[in-house]
PDB file of C-alpha atoms and ligand atoms in Angstrom:
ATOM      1  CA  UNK A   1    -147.513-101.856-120.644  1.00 42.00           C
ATOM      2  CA  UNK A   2    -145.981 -98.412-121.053  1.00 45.00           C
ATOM      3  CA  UNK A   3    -146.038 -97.207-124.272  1.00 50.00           C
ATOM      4  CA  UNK A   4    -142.985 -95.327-124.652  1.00 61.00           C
ATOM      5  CA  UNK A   5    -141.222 -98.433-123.541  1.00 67.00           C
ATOM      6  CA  UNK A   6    -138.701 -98.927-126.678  1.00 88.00           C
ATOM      7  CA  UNK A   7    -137.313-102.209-127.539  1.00 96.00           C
ATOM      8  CA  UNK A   8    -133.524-101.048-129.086  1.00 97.00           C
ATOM      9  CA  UNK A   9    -132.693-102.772-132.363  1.00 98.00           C
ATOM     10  CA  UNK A  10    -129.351-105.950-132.206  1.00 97.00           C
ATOM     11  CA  UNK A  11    -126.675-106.023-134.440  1.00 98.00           C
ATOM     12  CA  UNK A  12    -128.457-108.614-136.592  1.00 98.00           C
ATOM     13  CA  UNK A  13    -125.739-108.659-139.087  1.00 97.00           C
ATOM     14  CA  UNK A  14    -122.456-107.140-140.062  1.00 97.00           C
ATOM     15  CA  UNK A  15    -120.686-106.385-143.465  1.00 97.00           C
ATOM     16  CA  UNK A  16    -117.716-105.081-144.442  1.00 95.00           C
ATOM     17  CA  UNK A  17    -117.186-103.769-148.276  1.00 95.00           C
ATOM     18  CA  UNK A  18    -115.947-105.463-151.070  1.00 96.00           C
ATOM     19  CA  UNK A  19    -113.572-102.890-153.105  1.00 95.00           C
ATOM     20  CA  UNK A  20    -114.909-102.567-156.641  1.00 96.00           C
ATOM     21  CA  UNK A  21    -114.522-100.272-159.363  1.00 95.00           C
ATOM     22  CA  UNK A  22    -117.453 -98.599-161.260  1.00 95.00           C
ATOM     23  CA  UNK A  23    -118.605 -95.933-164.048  1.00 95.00           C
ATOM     24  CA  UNK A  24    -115.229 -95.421-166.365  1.00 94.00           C
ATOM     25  CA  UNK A  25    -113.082 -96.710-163.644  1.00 94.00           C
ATOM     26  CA  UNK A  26    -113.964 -94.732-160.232  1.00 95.00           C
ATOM     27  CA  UNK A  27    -112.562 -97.065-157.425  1.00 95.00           C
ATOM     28  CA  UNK A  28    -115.249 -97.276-154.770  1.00 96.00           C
ATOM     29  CA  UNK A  29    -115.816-100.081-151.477  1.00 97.00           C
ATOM     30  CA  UNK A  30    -119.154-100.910-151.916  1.00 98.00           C
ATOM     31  CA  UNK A  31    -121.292-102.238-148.793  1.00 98.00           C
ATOM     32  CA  UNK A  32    -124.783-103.336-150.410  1.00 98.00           C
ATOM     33  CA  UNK A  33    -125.236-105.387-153.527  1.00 98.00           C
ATOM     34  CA  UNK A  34    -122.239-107.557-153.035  1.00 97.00           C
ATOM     35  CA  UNK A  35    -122.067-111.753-153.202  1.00 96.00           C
ATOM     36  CA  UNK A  36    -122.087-111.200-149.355  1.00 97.00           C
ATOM     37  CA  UNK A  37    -125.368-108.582-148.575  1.00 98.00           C
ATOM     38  CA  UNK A  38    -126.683-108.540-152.283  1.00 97.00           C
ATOM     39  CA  UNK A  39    -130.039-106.199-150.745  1.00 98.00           C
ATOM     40  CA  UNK A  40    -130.931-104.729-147.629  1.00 98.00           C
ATOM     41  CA  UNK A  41    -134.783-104.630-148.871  1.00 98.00           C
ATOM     42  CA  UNK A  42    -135.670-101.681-149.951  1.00 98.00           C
ATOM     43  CA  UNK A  43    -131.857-100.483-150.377  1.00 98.00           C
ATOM     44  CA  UNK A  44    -130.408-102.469-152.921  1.00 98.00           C
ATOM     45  CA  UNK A  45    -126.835-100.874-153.553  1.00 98.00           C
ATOM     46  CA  UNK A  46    -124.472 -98.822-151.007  1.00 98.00           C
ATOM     47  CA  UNK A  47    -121.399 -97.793-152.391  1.00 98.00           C
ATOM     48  CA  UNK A  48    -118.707 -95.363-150.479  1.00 98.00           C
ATOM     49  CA  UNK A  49    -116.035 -93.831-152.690  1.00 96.00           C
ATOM     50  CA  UNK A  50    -113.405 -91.959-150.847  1.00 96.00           C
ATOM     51  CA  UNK A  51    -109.671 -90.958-152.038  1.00 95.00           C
ATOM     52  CA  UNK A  52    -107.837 -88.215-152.454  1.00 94.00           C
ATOM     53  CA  UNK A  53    -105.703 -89.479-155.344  1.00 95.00           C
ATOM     54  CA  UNK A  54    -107.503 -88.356-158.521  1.00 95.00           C
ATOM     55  CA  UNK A  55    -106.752 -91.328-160.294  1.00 95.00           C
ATOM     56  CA  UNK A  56    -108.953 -93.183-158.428  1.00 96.00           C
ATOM     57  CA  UNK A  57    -112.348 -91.097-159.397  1.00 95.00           C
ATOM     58  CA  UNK A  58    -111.142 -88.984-162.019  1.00 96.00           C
ATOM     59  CA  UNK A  59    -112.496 -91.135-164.726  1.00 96.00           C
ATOM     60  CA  UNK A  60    -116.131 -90.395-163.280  1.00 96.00           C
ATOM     61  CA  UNK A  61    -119.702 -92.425-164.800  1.00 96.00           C
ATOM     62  CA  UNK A  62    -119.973 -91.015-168.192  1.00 96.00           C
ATOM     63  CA  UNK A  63    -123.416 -91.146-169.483  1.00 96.00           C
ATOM     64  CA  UNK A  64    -125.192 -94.171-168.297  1.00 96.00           C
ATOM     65  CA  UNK A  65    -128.698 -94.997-167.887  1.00 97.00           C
ATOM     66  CA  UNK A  66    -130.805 -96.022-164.678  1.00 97.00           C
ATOM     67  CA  UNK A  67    -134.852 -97.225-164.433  1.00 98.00           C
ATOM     68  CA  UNK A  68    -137.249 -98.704-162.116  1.00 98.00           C
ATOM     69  CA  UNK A  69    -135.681 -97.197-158.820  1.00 98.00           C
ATOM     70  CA  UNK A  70    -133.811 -94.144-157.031  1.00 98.00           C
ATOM     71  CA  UNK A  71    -130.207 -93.337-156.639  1.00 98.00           C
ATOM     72  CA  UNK A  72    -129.092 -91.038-153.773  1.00 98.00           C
ATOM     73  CA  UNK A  73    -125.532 -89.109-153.596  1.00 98.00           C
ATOM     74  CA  UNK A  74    -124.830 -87.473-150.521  1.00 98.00           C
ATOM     75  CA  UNK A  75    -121.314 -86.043-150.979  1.00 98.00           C
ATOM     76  CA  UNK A  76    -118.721 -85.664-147.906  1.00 98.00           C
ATOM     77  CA  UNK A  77    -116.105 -83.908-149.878  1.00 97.00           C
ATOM     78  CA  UNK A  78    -115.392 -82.758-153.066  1.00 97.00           C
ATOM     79  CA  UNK A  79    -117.087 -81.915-156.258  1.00 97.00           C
ATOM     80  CA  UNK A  80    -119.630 -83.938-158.564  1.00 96.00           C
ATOM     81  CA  UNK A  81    -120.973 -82.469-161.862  1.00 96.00           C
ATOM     82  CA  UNK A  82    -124.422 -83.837-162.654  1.00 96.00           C
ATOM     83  CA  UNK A  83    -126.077 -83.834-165.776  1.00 96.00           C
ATOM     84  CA  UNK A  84    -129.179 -85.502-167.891  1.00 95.00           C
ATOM     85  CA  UNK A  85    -130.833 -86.081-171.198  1.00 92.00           C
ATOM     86  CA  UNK A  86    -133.177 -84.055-170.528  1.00 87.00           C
ATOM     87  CA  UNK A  87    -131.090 -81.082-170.208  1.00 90.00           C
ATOM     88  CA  UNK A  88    -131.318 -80.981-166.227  1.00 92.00           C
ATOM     89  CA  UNK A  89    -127.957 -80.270-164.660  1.00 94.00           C
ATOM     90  CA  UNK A  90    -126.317 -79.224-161.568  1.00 93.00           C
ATOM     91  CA  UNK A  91    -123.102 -79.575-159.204  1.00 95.00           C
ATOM     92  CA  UNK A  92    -123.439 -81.754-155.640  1.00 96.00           C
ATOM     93  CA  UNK A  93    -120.648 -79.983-153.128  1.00 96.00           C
ATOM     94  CA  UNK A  94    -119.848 -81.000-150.134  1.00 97.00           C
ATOM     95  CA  UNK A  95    -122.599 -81.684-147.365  1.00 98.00           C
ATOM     96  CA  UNK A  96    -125.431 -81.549-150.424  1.00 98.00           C
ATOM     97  CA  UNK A  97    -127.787 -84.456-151.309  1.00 98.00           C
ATOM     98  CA  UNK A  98    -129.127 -85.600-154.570  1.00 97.00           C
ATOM     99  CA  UNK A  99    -131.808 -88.276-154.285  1.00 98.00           C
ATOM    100  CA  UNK A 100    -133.092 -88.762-158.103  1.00 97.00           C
ATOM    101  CA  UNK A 101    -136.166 -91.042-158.985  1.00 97.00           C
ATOM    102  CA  UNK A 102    -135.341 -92.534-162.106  1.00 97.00           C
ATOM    103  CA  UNK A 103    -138.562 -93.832-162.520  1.00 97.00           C
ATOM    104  CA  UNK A 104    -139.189 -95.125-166.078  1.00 97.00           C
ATOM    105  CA  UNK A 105    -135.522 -94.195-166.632  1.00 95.00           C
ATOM    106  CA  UNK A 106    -132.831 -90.687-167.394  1.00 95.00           C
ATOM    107  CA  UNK A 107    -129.777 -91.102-168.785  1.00 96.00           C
ATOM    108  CA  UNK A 108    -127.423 -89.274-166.956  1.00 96.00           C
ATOM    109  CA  UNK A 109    -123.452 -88.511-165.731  1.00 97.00           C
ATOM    110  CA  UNK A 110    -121.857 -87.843-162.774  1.00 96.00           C
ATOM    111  CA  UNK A 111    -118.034 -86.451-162.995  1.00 96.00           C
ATOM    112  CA  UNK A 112    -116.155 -84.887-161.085  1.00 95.00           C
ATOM    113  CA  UNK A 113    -115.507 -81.374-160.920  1.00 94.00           C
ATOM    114  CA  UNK A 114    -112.169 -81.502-159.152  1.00 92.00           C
ATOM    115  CA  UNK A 115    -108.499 -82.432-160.697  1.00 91.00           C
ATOM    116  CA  UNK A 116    -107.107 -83.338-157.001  1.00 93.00           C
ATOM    117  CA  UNK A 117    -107.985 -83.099-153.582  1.00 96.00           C
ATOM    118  CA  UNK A 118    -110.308 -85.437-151.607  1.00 96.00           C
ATOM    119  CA  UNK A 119    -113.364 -86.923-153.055  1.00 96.00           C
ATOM    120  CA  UNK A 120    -115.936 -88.268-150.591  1.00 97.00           C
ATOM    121  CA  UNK A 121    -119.644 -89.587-150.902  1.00 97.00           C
ATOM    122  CA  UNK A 122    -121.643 -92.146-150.609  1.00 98.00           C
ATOM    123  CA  UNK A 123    -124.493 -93.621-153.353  1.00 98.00           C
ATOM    124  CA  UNK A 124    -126.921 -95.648-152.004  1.00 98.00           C
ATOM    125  CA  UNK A 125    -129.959 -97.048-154.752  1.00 98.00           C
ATOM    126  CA  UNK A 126    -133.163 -96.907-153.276  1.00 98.00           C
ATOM    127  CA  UNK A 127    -136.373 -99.501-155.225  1.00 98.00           C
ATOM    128  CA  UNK A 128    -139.262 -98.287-156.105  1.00 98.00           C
ATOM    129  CA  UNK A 129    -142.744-100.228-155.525  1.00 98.00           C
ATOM    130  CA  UNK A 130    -143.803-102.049-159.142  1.00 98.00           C
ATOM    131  CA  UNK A 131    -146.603 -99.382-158.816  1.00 98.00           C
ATOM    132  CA  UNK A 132    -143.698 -96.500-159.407  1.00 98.00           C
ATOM    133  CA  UNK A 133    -141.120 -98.005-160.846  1.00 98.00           C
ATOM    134  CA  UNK A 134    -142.458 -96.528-164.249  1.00 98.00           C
ATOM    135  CA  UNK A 135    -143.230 -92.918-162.984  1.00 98.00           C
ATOM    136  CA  UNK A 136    -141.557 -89.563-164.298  1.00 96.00           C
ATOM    137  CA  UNK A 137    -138.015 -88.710-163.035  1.00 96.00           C
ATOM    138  CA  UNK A 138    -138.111 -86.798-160.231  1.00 96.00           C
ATOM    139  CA  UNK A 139    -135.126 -84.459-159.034  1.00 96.00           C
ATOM    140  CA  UNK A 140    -134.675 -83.598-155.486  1.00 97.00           C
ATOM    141  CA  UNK A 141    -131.175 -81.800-154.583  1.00 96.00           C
ATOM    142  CA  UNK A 142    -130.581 -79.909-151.321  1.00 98.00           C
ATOM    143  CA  UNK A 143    -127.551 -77.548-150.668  1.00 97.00           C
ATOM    144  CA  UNK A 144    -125.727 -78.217-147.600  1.00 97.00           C
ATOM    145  CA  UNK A 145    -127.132 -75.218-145.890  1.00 97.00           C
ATOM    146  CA  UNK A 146    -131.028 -76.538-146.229  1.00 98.00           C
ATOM    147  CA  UNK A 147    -130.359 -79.698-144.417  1.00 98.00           C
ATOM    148  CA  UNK A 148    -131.497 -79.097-140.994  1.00 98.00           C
ATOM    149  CA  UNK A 149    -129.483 -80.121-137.758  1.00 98.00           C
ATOM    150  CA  UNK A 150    -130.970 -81.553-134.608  1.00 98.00           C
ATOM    151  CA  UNK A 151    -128.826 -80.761-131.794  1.00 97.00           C
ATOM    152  CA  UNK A 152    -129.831 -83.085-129.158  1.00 96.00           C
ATOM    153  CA  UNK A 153    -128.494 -83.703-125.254  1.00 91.00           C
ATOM    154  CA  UNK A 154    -124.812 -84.871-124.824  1.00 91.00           C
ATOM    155  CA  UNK A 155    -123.630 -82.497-127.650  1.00 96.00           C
ATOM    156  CA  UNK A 156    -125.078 -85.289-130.134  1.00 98.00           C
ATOM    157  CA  UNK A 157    -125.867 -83.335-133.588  1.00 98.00           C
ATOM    158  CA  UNK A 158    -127.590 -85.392-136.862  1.00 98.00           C
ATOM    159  CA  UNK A 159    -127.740 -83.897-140.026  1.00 98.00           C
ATOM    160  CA  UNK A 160    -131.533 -85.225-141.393  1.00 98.00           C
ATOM    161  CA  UNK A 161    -131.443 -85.757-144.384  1.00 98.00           C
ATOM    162  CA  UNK A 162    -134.819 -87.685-144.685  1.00 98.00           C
ATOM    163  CA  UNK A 163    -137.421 -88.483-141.883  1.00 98.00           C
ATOM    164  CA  UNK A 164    -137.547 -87.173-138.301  1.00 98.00           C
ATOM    165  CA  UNK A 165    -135.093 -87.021-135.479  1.00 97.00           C
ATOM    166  CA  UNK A 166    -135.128 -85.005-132.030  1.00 96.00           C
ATOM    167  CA  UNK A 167    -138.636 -83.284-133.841  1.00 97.00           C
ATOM    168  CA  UNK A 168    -136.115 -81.830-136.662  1.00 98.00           C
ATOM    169  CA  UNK A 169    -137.792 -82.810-140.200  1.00 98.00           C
ATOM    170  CA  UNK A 170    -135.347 -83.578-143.375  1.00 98.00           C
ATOM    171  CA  UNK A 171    -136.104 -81.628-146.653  1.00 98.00           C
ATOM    172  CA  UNK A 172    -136.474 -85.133-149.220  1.00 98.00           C
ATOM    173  CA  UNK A 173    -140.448 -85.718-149.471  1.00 97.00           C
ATOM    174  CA  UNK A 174    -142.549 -87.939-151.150  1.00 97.00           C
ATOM    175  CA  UNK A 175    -140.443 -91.095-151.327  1.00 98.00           C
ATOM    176  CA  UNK A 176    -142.594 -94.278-151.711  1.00 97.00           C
ATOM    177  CA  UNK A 177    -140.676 -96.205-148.798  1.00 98.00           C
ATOM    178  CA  UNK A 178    -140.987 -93.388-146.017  1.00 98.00           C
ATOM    179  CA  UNK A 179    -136.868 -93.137-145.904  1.00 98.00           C
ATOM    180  CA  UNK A 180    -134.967 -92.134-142.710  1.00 98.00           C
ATOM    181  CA  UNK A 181    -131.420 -90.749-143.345  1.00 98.00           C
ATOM    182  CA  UNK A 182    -129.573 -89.329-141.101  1.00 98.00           C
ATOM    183  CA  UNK A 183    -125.737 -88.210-140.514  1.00 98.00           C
ATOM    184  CA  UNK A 184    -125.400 -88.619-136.587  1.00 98.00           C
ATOM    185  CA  UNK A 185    -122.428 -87.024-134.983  1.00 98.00           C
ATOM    186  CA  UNK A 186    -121.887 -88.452-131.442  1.00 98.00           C
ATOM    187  CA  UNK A 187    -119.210 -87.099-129.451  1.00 98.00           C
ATOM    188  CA  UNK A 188    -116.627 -89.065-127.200  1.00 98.00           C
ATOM    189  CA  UNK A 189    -118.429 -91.366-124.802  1.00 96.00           C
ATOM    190  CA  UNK A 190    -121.715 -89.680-125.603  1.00 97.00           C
ATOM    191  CA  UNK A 191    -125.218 -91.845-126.898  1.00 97.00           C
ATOM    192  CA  UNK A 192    -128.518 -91.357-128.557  1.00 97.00           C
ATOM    193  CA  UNK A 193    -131.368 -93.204-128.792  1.00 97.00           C
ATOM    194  CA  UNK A 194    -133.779 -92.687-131.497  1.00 97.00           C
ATOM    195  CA  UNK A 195    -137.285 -94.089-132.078  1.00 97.00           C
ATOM    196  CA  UNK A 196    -137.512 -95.184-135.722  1.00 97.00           C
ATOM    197  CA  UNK A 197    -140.395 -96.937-137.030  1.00 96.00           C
ATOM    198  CA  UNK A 198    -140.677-101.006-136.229  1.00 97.00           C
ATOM    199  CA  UNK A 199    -142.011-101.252-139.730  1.00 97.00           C
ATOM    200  CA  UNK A 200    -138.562-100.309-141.381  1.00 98.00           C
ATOM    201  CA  UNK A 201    -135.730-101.829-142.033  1.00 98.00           C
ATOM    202  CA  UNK A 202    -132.645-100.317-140.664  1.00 98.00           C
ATOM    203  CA  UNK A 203    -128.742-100.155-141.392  1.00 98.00           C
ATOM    204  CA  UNK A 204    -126.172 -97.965-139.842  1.00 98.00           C
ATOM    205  CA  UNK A 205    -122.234 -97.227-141.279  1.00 98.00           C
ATOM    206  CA  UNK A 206    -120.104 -95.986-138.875  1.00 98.00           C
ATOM    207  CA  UNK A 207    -117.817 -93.535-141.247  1.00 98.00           C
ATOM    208  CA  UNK A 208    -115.477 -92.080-138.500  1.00 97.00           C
ATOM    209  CA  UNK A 209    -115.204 -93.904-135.173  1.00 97.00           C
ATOM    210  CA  UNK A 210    -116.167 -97.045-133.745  1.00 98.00           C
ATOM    211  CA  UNK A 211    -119.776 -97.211-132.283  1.00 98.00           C
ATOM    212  CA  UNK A 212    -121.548 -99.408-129.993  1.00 98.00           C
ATOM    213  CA  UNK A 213    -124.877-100.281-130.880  1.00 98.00           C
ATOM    214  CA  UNK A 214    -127.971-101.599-128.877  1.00 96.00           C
ATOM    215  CA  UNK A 215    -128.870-103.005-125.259  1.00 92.00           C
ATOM    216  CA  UNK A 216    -125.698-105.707-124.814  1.00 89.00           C
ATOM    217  CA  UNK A 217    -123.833-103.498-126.924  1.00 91.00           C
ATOM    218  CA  UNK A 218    -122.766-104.494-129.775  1.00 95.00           C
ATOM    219  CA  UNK A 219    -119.297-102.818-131.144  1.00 97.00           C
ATOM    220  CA  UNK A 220    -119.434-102.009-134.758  1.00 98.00           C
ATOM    221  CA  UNK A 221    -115.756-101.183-136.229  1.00 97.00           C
ATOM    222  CA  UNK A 222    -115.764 -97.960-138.464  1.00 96.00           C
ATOM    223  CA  UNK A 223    -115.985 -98.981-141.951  1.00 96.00           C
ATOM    224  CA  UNK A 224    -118.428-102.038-140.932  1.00 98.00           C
ATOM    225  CA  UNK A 225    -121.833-101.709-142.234  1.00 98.00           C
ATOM    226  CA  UNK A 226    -124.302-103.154-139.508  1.00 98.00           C
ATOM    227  CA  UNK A 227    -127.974-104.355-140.447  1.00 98.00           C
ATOM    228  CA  UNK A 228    -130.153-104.368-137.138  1.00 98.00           C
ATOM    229  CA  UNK A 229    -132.393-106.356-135.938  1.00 98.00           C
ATOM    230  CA  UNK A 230    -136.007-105.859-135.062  1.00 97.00           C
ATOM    231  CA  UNK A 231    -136.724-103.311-132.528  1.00 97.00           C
ATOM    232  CA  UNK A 232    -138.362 -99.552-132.418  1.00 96.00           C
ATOM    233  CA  UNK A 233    -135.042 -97.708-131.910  1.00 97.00           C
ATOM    234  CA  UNK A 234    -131.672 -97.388-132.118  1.00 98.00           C
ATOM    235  CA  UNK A 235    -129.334 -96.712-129.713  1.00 98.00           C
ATOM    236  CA  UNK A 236    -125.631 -95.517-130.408  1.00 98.00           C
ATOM    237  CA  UNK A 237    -122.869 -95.091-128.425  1.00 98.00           C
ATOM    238  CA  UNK A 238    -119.541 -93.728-129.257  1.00 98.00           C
ATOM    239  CA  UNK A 239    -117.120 -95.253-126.458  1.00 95.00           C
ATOM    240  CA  UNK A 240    -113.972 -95.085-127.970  1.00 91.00           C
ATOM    241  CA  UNK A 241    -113.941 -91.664-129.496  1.00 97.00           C
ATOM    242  CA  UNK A 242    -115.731 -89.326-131.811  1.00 98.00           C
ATOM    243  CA  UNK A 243    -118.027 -91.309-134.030  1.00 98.00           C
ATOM    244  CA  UNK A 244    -119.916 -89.941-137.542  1.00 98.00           C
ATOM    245  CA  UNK A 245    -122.979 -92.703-138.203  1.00 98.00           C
ATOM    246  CA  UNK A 246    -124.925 -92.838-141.361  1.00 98.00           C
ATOM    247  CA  UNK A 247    -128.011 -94.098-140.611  1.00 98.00           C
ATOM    248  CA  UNK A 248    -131.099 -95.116-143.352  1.00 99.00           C
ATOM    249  CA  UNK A 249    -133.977 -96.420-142.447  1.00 98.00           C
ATOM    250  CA  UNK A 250    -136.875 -97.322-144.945  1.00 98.00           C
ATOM    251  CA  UNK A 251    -140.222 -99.610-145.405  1.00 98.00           C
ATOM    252  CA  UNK A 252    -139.305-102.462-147.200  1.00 98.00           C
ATOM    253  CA  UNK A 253    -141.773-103.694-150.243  1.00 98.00           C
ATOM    254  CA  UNK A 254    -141.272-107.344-150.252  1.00 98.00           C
ATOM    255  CA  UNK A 255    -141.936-107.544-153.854  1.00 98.00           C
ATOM    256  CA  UNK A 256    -139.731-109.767-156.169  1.00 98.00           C
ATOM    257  CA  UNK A 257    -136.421-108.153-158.050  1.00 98.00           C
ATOM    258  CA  UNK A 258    -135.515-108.452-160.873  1.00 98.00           C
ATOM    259  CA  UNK A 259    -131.813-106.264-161.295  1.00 97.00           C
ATOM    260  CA  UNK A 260    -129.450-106.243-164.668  1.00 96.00           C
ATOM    261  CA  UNK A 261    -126.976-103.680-164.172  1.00 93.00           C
ATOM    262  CA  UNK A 262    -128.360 -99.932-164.025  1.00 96.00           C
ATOM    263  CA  UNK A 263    -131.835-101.573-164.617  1.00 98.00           C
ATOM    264  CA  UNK A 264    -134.108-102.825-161.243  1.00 98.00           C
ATOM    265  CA  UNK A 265    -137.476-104.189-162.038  1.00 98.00           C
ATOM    266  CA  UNK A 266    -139.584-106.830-160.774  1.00 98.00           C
ATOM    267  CA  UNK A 267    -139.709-109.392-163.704  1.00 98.00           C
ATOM    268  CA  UNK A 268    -136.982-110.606-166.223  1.00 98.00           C
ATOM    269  CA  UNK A 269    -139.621-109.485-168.931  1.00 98.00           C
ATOM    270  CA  UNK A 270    -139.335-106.158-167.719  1.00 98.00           C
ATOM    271  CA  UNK A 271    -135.846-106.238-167.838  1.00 98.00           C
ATOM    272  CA  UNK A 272    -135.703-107.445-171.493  1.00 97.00           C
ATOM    273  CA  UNK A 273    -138.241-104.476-172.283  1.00 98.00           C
ATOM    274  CA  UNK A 274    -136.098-101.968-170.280  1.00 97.00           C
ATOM    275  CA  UNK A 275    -132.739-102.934-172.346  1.00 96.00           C
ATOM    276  CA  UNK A 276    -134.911-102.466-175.938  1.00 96.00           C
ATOM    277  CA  UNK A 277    -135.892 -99.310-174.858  1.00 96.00           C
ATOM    278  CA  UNK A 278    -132.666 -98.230-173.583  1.00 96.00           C
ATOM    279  CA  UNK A 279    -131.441 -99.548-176.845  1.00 94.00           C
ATOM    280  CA  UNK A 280    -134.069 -97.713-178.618  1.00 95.00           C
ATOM    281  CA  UNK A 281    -133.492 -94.547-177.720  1.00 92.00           C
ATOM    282  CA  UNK A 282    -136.350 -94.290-175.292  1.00 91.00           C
ATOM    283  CA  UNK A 283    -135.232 -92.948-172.312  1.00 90.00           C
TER     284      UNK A 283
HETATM  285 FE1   FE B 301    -126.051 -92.973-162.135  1.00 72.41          FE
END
């Protein structure tokens, strides 16, 4: 058998978001963690807040905390004002990533830093293995300009974020479920394929555009979250237009979960134990 032969991911499953409202009131359609996709193992939230009426984010998440797993904000537009317990702070602008390990748990906030004017991101919560789920917090932010692009044939271009694509490396390292996330741009009735590892599980969100996805193809609507099927790549197509894909990838743990809240363990004990500390004062 050859062994480049790839065998392209299905459409295994599609999704689209239930609107929801979070932190002190920041509306927000979120795509994972819902009655209807409540995990995409190892991702167990994706949330997309977009709106350019201030009302609908200006509220922000006051101080909250998190333990036992990552969150990841990768903003699209607008401001977000960052700040922990610990005294670490910083500002996510548009293009920049944050992907935070809460670990054994920060209390933190994320507000705005805008009065008007578009706000656009996504937060997706990434588990950590029982192994980490207790480890120190861990900060990784990169600016817009230090995520590399991969400009590949048929004027494709994809941000990466995390993983490999077209031999371009993303800057997040060290992440217990080997991540892949990538912001593909594929122009007008242009298509990629990309090898990602048959070990991972995969979901793509089609954010401008329609795309169609696999051998058949499958259309996926833009604002449609698609969870593929088995395979060792992915192939996208953008027939009807100019399409913007955010694709994650990532080794799922299989390991049971255990989830109150801001709080993602792997037994209720360890919830119970996380909400006495929290209430303790010992994050
Ligand atoms: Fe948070």
């Amino acid at each position: 058998m050859d062994g480049s032969a790839k065998i392209l991911r299905p459409v295994a499953r599609r999704v689209s978001g239930m609107p929801t409202s979070d932190g002190a009131g920041v509306k927000l359609n979120r795509l994972i963690g819902t009655p209807q996709l409540d995990h995409v193992d190892p991702f167990l939230m994706l949330d997309e807040f977009r709106s350019d009426d201030a009302d609908d984010y200006i509220a922000g998440f006051p101080e909250h905390p998190h333990r036992g797993f990552e969150t990841v904000t990768y903003m699209l537009a607008g401001k977000m004002r960052h700040g922990d317990n610990k005294g670490h702070t910083g500002r996510l602008d548009a293009g920049s990533v944050q992907w935070m390990t809460a670990g054994r748990g920060i209390l933190h906030s994320e507000m705005p830093e805008q009065e008007n004017g578009l706000m656009w991101g996504f937060q997706l919560w990434v588990n950590l293995p029982a192994k980490d789920k207790m480890t120190a917090p861990r900060y990784q932010e990169i600016p817009p300009a230090e995520i590399p692009t991969a400009s590949l044939p048929g004027g494709v271009s994809i941000k990466v974020i995390a993983g490999e694509a077209g031999g371009v490396h993303g800057p997040i390292n060290g992440i217990a479920t080997e991540p892949v996330m990538l912001d593909i741009a594929v122009p007008a009735d242009g298509a990629i394929t990309l090898p990602l590892p048959a070990t991972h599980a995969v979901f793509l969100y089609p954010f401008q555009g329609d795309i169609a996805v696999g051998e058949s193809p499958d259309r996926v609507a833009h604002g449609t979250l698609a969870v593929l099927g088995a395979g060792d790549a992915v192939k996208i197509a953008a027939p009807g237009g100019d399409a913007r894909v955010l694709l994650v990838a990532g080794r799922p743990l299989n390991e049971p979960i255990a989830r109150y809240g801001p709080f993602v363990m792997n037994t209720p004990q360890e919830i119970r134990q996380a909400a006495m500390d929290f209430q303790a004062g010992r994050f």
